[in-house]
Short mmCIF file of N, CA and C in Angstrom, two decimals:
data_model
loop_
_atom_site.label_atom_id
_atom_site.label_comp_id
_atom_site.label_asym_id
_atom_site.label_seq_id
_atom_site.Cartn_x
_atom_site.Cartn_y
_atom_site.Cartn_z
N MET A 12 -85.41 -142.58 -170.73
CA MET A 12 -85.66 -143.44 -169.59
C MET A 12 -86.24 -142.65 -168.42
N ILE A 13 -85.70 -141.47 -168.18
CA ILE A 13 -86.16 -140.68 -167.04
C ILE A 13 -87.61 -140.24 -167.24
N LYS A 14 -87.96 -139.81 -168.45
CA LYS A 14 -89.34 -139.40 -168.69
C LYS A 14 -90.30 -140.57 -168.51
N ASN A 15 -89.85 -141.79 -168.89
CA ASN A 15 -90.71 -142.95 -168.72
C ASN A 15 -91.00 -143.22 -167.25
N LYS A 16 -90.03 -142.97 -166.39
CA LYS A 16 -90.24 -143.15 -164.96
C LYS A 16 -91.27 -142.14 -164.45
N GLY A 17 -91.17 -140.91 -164.93
CA GLY A 17 -92.16 -139.90 -164.56
C GLY A 17 -93.55 -140.26 -165.05
N LEU A 18 -93.63 -140.78 -166.27
CA LEU A 18 -94.93 -141.22 -166.80
C LEU A 18 -95.49 -142.37 -165.99
N PHE A 19 -94.62 -143.28 -165.55
CA PHE A 19 -95.08 -144.37 -164.70
C PHE A 19 -95.74 -143.83 -163.43
N PHE A 20 -95.08 -142.88 -162.77
CA PHE A 20 -95.64 -142.31 -161.55
C PHE A 20 -96.97 -141.61 -161.82
N VAL A 21 -97.06 -140.89 -162.93
CA VAL A 21 -98.31 -140.20 -163.26
C VAL A 21 -99.42 -141.20 -163.54
N ILE A 22 -99.14 -142.22 -164.34
CA ILE A 22 -100.17 -143.21 -164.68
C ILE A 22 -100.61 -143.98 -163.44
N PHE A 23 -99.65 -144.38 -162.61
CA PHE A 23 -99.99 -145.10 -161.39
C PHE A 23 -100.83 -144.22 -160.46
N GLY A 24 -100.46 -142.96 -160.32
CA GLY A 24 -101.24 -142.04 -159.50
C GLY A 24 -102.64 -141.83 -160.06
N ALA A 25 -102.78 -141.77 -161.38
CA ALA A 25 -104.10 -141.59 -162.01
C ALA A 25 -104.98 -142.81 -161.79
N ILE A 26 -104.39 -144.00 -161.84
CA ILE A 26 -105.16 -145.22 -161.56
C ILE A 26 -105.63 -145.21 -160.11
N LEU A 27 -104.74 -144.81 -159.21
CA LEU A 27 -105.13 -144.70 -157.80
C LEU A 27 -106.18 -143.62 -157.59
N GLU A 28 -106.13 -142.56 -158.40
CA GLU A 28 -107.15 -141.52 -158.31
C GLU A 28 -108.52 -142.11 -158.60
N CYS A 29 -108.59 -142.96 -159.59
CA CYS A 29 -109.84 -143.65 -159.91
C CYS A 29 -110.30 -144.47 -158.70
N GLY A 30 -109.35 -145.10 -158.01
CA GLY A 30 -109.69 -145.89 -156.83
C GLY A 30 -110.28 -145.07 -155.71
N TRP A 31 -109.68 -143.90 -155.43
CA TRP A 31 -110.23 -143.13 -154.31
C TRP A 31 -111.52 -142.43 -154.68
N VAL A 32 -111.73 -142.13 -155.96
CA VAL A 32 -113.01 -141.56 -156.37
C VAL A 32 -114.14 -142.55 -156.09
N TYR A 33 -113.92 -143.81 -156.46
CA TYR A 33 -114.95 -144.81 -156.20
C TYR A 33 -115.01 -145.19 -154.73
N GLY A 34 -113.89 -145.05 -154.03
CA GLY A 34 -113.92 -145.26 -152.59
C GLY A 34 -114.84 -144.26 -151.91
N LEU A 35 -114.77 -143.00 -152.32
CA LEU A 35 -115.67 -141.99 -151.76
C LEU A 35 -117.12 -142.26 -152.14
N LYS A 36 -117.33 -142.76 -153.35
CA LYS A 36 -118.69 -142.99 -153.82
C LYS A 36 -119.35 -144.15 -153.07
N TYR A 37 -118.60 -145.21 -152.81
CA TYR A 37 -119.20 -146.43 -152.27
C TYR A 37 -118.87 -146.70 -150.81
N ALA A 38 -118.07 -145.88 -150.16
CA ALA A 38 -117.71 -146.12 -148.76
C ALA A 38 -118.94 -146.00 -147.87
N ASN A 39 -119.06 -146.95 -146.94
CA ASN A 39 -120.19 -146.93 -146.03
C ASN A 39 -119.78 -147.22 -144.58
N SER A 40 -118.48 -147.21 -144.31
CA SER A 40 -118.01 -147.42 -142.95
C SER A 40 -116.74 -146.60 -142.73
N ASN A 41 -116.38 -146.46 -141.48
CA ASN A 41 -115.17 -145.70 -141.17
C ASN A 41 -113.92 -146.36 -141.75
N LEU A 42 -113.90 -147.70 -141.75
CA LEU A 42 -112.76 -148.41 -142.31
C LEU A 42 -112.64 -148.17 -143.82
N ALA A 43 -113.77 -148.13 -144.51
CA ALA A 43 -113.75 -147.85 -145.95
C ALA A 43 -113.27 -146.42 -146.21
N TYR A 44 -113.69 -145.48 -145.39
CA TYR A 44 -113.20 -144.10 -145.54
C TYR A 44 -111.71 -144.01 -145.24
N LEU A 45 -111.24 -144.76 -144.28
CA LEU A 45 -109.81 -144.78 -143.96
C LEU A 45 -109.00 -145.35 -145.13
N GLY A 46 -109.49 -146.43 -145.72
CA GLY A 46 -108.83 -147.01 -146.89
C GLY A 46 -108.81 -146.04 -148.06
N THR A 47 -109.92 -145.33 -148.24
CA THR A 47 -110.01 -144.33 -149.31
C THR A 47 -109.00 -143.21 -149.07
N ALA A 48 -108.87 -142.78 -147.83
CA ALA A 48 -107.90 -141.72 -147.50
C ALA A 48 -106.47 -142.21 -147.76
N ALA A 49 -106.20 -143.47 -147.45
CA ALA A 49 -104.86 -144.02 -147.71
C ALA A 49 -104.56 -144.04 -149.21
N ILE A 50 -105.54 -144.45 -150.01
CA ILE A 50 -105.35 -144.47 -151.46
C ILE A 50 -105.13 -143.05 -151.98
N LEU A 51 -105.87 -142.09 -151.43
CA LEU A 51 -105.72 -140.70 -151.84
C LEU A 51 -104.31 -140.19 -151.56
N VAL A 52 -103.79 -140.50 -150.39
CA VAL A 52 -102.44 -140.04 -150.02
C VAL A 52 -101.39 -140.66 -150.94
N VAL A 53 -101.51 -141.96 -151.20
CA VAL A 53 -100.55 -142.62 -152.09
C VAL A 53 -100.66 -142.06 -153.51
N SER A 54 -101.88 -141.77 -153.95
CA SER A 54 -102.09 -141.20 -155.28
C SER A 54 -101.37 -139.86 -155.42
N PHE A 55 -101.56 -138.98 -154.45
CA PHE A 55 -100.90 -137.67 -154.51
C PHE A 55 -99.39 -137.78 -154.33
N PHE A 56 -98.95 -138.76 -153.54
CA PHE A 56 -97.51 -138.96 -153.34
C PHE A 56 -96.85 -139.39 -154.65
N THR A 57 -97.46 -140.33 -155.37
CA THR A 57 -96.88 -140.76 -156.65
C THR A 57 -96.92 -139.63 -157.67
N PHE A 58 -97.99 -138.83 -157.61
CA PHE A 58 -98.07 -137.66 -158.49
C PHE A 58 -96.93 -136.69 -158.18
N ALA A 59 -96.67 -136.46 -156.91
CA ALA A 59 -95.59 -135.55 -156.52
C ALA A 59 -94.22 -136.11 -156.92
N LEU A 60 -94.05 -137.42 -156.88
CA LEU A 60 -92.79 -138.02 -157.30
C LEU A 60 -92.51 -137.78 -158.79
N SER A 61 -93.57 -137.66 -159.56
CA SER A 61 -93.39 -137.45 -161.00
C SER A 61 -92.74 -136.10 -161.31
N PHE A 62 -92.81 -135.15 -160.37
CA PHE A 62 -92.20 -133.84 -160.59
C PHE A 62 -90.68 -133.92 -160.74
N LYS A 63 -90.06 -134.98 -160.22
CA LYS A 63 -88.61 -135.15 -160.36
C LYS A 63 -88.23 -135.44 -161.81
N TYR A 64 -89.16 -135.98 -162.58
CA TYR A 64 -88.84 -136.46 -163.92
C TYR A 64 -89.56 -135.73 -165.04
N LEU A 65 -90.64 -135.03 -164.72
CA LEU A 65 -91.44 -134.32 -165.73
C LEU A 65 -91.64 -132.88 -165.29
N PRO A 66 -91.82 -131.97 -166.23
CA PRO A 66 -92.20 -130.60 -165.86
C PRO A 66 -93.56 -130.63 -165.14
N PRO A 67 -93.74 -129.83 -164.10
CA PRO A 67 -94.99 -129.86 -163.35
C PRO A 67 -96.24 -129.64 -164.21
N SER A 68 -96.16 -128.77 -165.20
CA SER A 68 -97.35 -128.52 -166.03
C SER A 68 -97.75 -129.77 -166.81
N VAL A 69 -96.78 -130.49 -167.32
CA VAL A 69 -97.07 -131.73 -168.07
C VAL A 69 -97.57 -132.80 -167.11
N ALA A 70 -96.91 -132.95 -165.96
CA ALA A 70 -97.32 -133.96 -164.99
C ALA A 70 -98.75 -133.72 -164.51
N TYR A 71 -99.08 -132.47 -164.21
CA TYR A 71 -100.43 -132.14 -163.74
C TYR A 71 -101.48 -132.42 -164.81
N THR A 72 -101.21 -132.00 -166.04
CA THR A 72 -102.16 -132.21 -167.12
C THR A 72 -102.37 -133.70 -167.37
N LEU A 73 -101.30 -134.47 -167.38
CA LEU A 73 -101.43 -135.91 -167.58
C LEU A 73 -102.18 -136.57 -166.42
N TYR A 74 -101.87 -136.17 -165.20
CA TYR A 74 -102.50 -136.75 -164.02
C TYR A 74 -104.01 -136.50 -164.03
N ILE A 75 -104.42 -135.28 -164.26
CA ILE A 75 -105.85 -134.95 -164.26
C ILE A 75 -106.54 -135.59 -165.46
N GLY A 76 -105.92 -135.49 -166.63
CA GLY A 76 -106.52 -136.06 -167.84
C GLY A 76 -106.67 -137.57 -167.77
N LEU A 77 -105.60 -138.26 -167.35
CA LEU A 77 -105.68 -139.71 -167.25
C LEU A 77 -106.60 -140.14 -166.13
N GLY A 78 -106.61 -139.42 -165.03
CA GLY A 78 -107.54 -139.74 -163.95
C GLY A 78 -108.98 -139.65 -164.42
N THR A 79 -109.30 -138.60 -165.15
CA THR A 79 -110.64 -138.44 -165.71
C THR A 79 -110.94 -139.55 -166.70
N PHE A 80 -109.97 -139.89 -167.53
CA PHE A 80 -110.15 -140.96 -168.51
C PHE A 80 -110.44 -142.30 -167.82
N PHE A 81 -109.68 -142.64 -166.78
CA PHE A 81 -109.89 -143.91 -166.08
C PHE A 81 -111.24 -143.94 -165.36
N VAL A 82 -111.63 -142.82 -164.77
CA VAL A 82 -112.93 -142.76 -164.10
C VAL A 82 -114.06 -142.93 -165.11
N MET A 83 -113.94 -142.27 -166.26
CA MET A 83 -114.97 -142.39 -167.29
C MET A 83 -115.04 -143.81 -167.84
N LEU A 84 -113.90 -144.45 -168.07
CA LEU A 84 -113.92 -145.84 -168.52
C LEU A 84 -114.57 -146.75 -167.49
N SER A 85 -114.30 -146.50 -166.22
CA SER A 85 -114.92 -147.30 -165.16
C SER A 85 -116.42 -147.10 -165.14
N GLU A 86 -116.86 -145.85 -165.29
CA GLU A 86 -118.30 -145.57 -165.34
C GLU A 86 -118.96 -146.28 -166.51
N ILE A 87 -118.33 -146.25 -167.66
CA ILE A 87 -118.88 -146.92 -168.84
C ILE A 87 -118.95 -148.43 -168.59
N ALA A 88 -117.90 -149.01 -168.01
CA ALA A 88 -117.89 -150.44 -167.71
C ALA A 88 -119.00 -150.81 -166.72
N ILE A 89 -119.21 -149.98 -165.71
CA ILE A 89 -120.27 -150.24 -164.73
C ILE A 89 -121.64 -150.16 -165.40
N GLU A 90 -121.83 -149.17 -166.27
CA GLU A 90 -123.10 -149.04 -166.97
C GLU A 90 -123.36 -150.23 -167.88
N ILE A 91 -122.34 -150.70 -168.58
CA ILE A 91 -122.51 -151.86 -169.45
C ILE A 91 -122.83 -153.09 -168.61
N THR A 92 -122.16 -153.25 -167.48
CA THR A 92 -122.41 -154.39 -166.58
C THR A 92 -123.84 -154.37 -166.05
N ASN A 93 -124.37 -153.19 -165.77
CA ASN A 93 -125.74 -153.07 -165.25
C ASN A 93 -126.79 -153.05 -166.34
N GLY A 94 -126.39 -153.20 -167.59
CA GLY A 94 -127.35 -153.25 -168.68
C GLY A 94 -127.85 -151.90 -169.15
N VAL A 95 -127.20 -150.83 -168.75
CA VAL A 95 -127.59 -149.49 -169.18
C VAL A 95 -126.91 -149.21 -170.51
N SER A 96 -127.66 -148.69 -171.47
CA SER A 96 -127.05 -148.37 -172.75
C SER A 96 -126.23 -147.08 -172.61
N ILE A 97 -125.13 -147.04 -173.33
CA ILE A 97 -124.26 -145.88 -173.26
C ILE A 97 -124.37 -145.10 -174.57
N GLU A 98 -124.16 -143.82 -174.47
CA GLU A 98 -124.27 -142.96 -175.64
C GLU A 98 -122.96 -142.97 -176.41
N ILE A 99 -123.06 -143.04 -177.72
CA ILE A 99 -121.88 -143.05 -178.58
C ILE A 99 -121.12 -141.73 -178.48
N LEU A 100 -121.84 -140.64 -178.24
CA LEU A 100 -121.18 -139.34 -178.12
C LEU A 100 -120.28 -139.30 -176.88
N ARG A 101 -120.71 -139.96 -175.82
CA ARG A 101 -119.90 -140.02 -174.60
C ARG A 101 -118.59 -140.76 -174.86
N ILE A 102 -118.67 -141.86 -175.57
CA ILE A 102 -117.47 -142.62 -175.92
C ILE A 102 -116.56 -141.79 -176.81
N PHE A 103 -117.15 -141.06 -177.74
CA PHE A 103 -116.37 -140.19 -178.62
C PHE A 103 -115.57 -139.18 -177.82
N PHE A 104 -116.20 -138.54 -176.84
CA PHE A 104 -115.50 -137.52 -176.07
C PHE A 104 -114.45 -138.12 -175.13
N VAL A 105 -114.68 -139.33 -174.63
CA VAL A 105 -113.67 -139.99 -173.81
C VAL A 105 -112.42 -140.25 -174.64
N PHE A 106 -112.61 -140.72 -175.87
CA PHE A 106 -111.45 -140.98 -176.72
C PHE A 106 -110.83 -139.68 -177.25
N THR A 107 -111.62 -138.63 -177.36
CA THR A 107 -111.05 -137.32 -177.71
C THR A 107 -110.13 -136.84 -176.59
N LEU A 108 -110.54 -137.07 -175.35
CA LEU A 108 -109.70 -136.73 -174.20
C LEU A 108 -108.40 -137.52 -174.25
N LEU A 109 -108.49 -138.82 -174.52
CA LEU A 109 -107.30 -139.65 -174.60
C LEU A 109 -106.38 -139.19 -175.73
N TYR A 110 -106.96 -138.83 -176.86
CA TYR A 110 -106.17 -138.34 -177.99
C TYR A 110 -105.41 -137.06 -177.62
N GLY A 111 -106.07 -136.18 -176.88
CA GLY A 111 -105.41 -134.95 -176.42
C GLY A 111 -104.27 -135.24 -175.46
N ILE A 112 -104.46 -136.21 -174.59
CA ILE A 112 -103.41 -136.57 -173.63
C ILE A 112 -102.21 -137.15 -174.37
N LEU A 113 -102.47 -138.03 -175.33
CA LEU A 113 -101.38 -138.62 -176.10
C LEU A 113 -100.68 -137.55 -176.94
N GLY A 114 -101.43 -136.59 -177.44
CA GLY A 114 -100.83 -135.49 -178.19
C GLY A 114 -99.92 -134.65 -177.32
N LEU A 115 -100.30 -134.45 -176.06
CA LEU A 115 -99.45 -133.70 -175.14
C LEU A 115 -98.15 -134.43 -174.88
N LYS A 116 -98.23 -135.74 -174.77
CA LYS A 116 -97.03 -136.53 -174.51
C LYS A 116 -96.03 -136.41 -175.66
N ARG A 117 -96.52 -136.28 -176.88
CA ARG A 117 -95.62 -136.18 -178.03
C ARG A 117 -94.93 -134.83 -178.11
N CYS A 118 -95.47 -133.81 -177.48
CA CYS A 118 -94.88 -132.46 -177.57
C CYS A 118 -93.63 -132.34 -176.71
#
């Protein structure tokens, strides 16, 4: 149960990481930058909370790996929405990343 709580904080922080990455990419006003900064702070705060339940090395690896995975999935979804074809090799490596993250969780 305790590890699941730590995983929740890591996954939630990684989803928020995806939010602030796109906030920085698309922000065009001071209010948008302020919102992005707020998301960034909450993202790091939830990541820090996960240290109570997971070893820091596992929490950090999951946070960075899942954040990258969510950003890549968002990029692929945006490309598909805009009619841009995506490379099969890119999808392969995204799922290879996910496989590695899931493998770490099992250890």
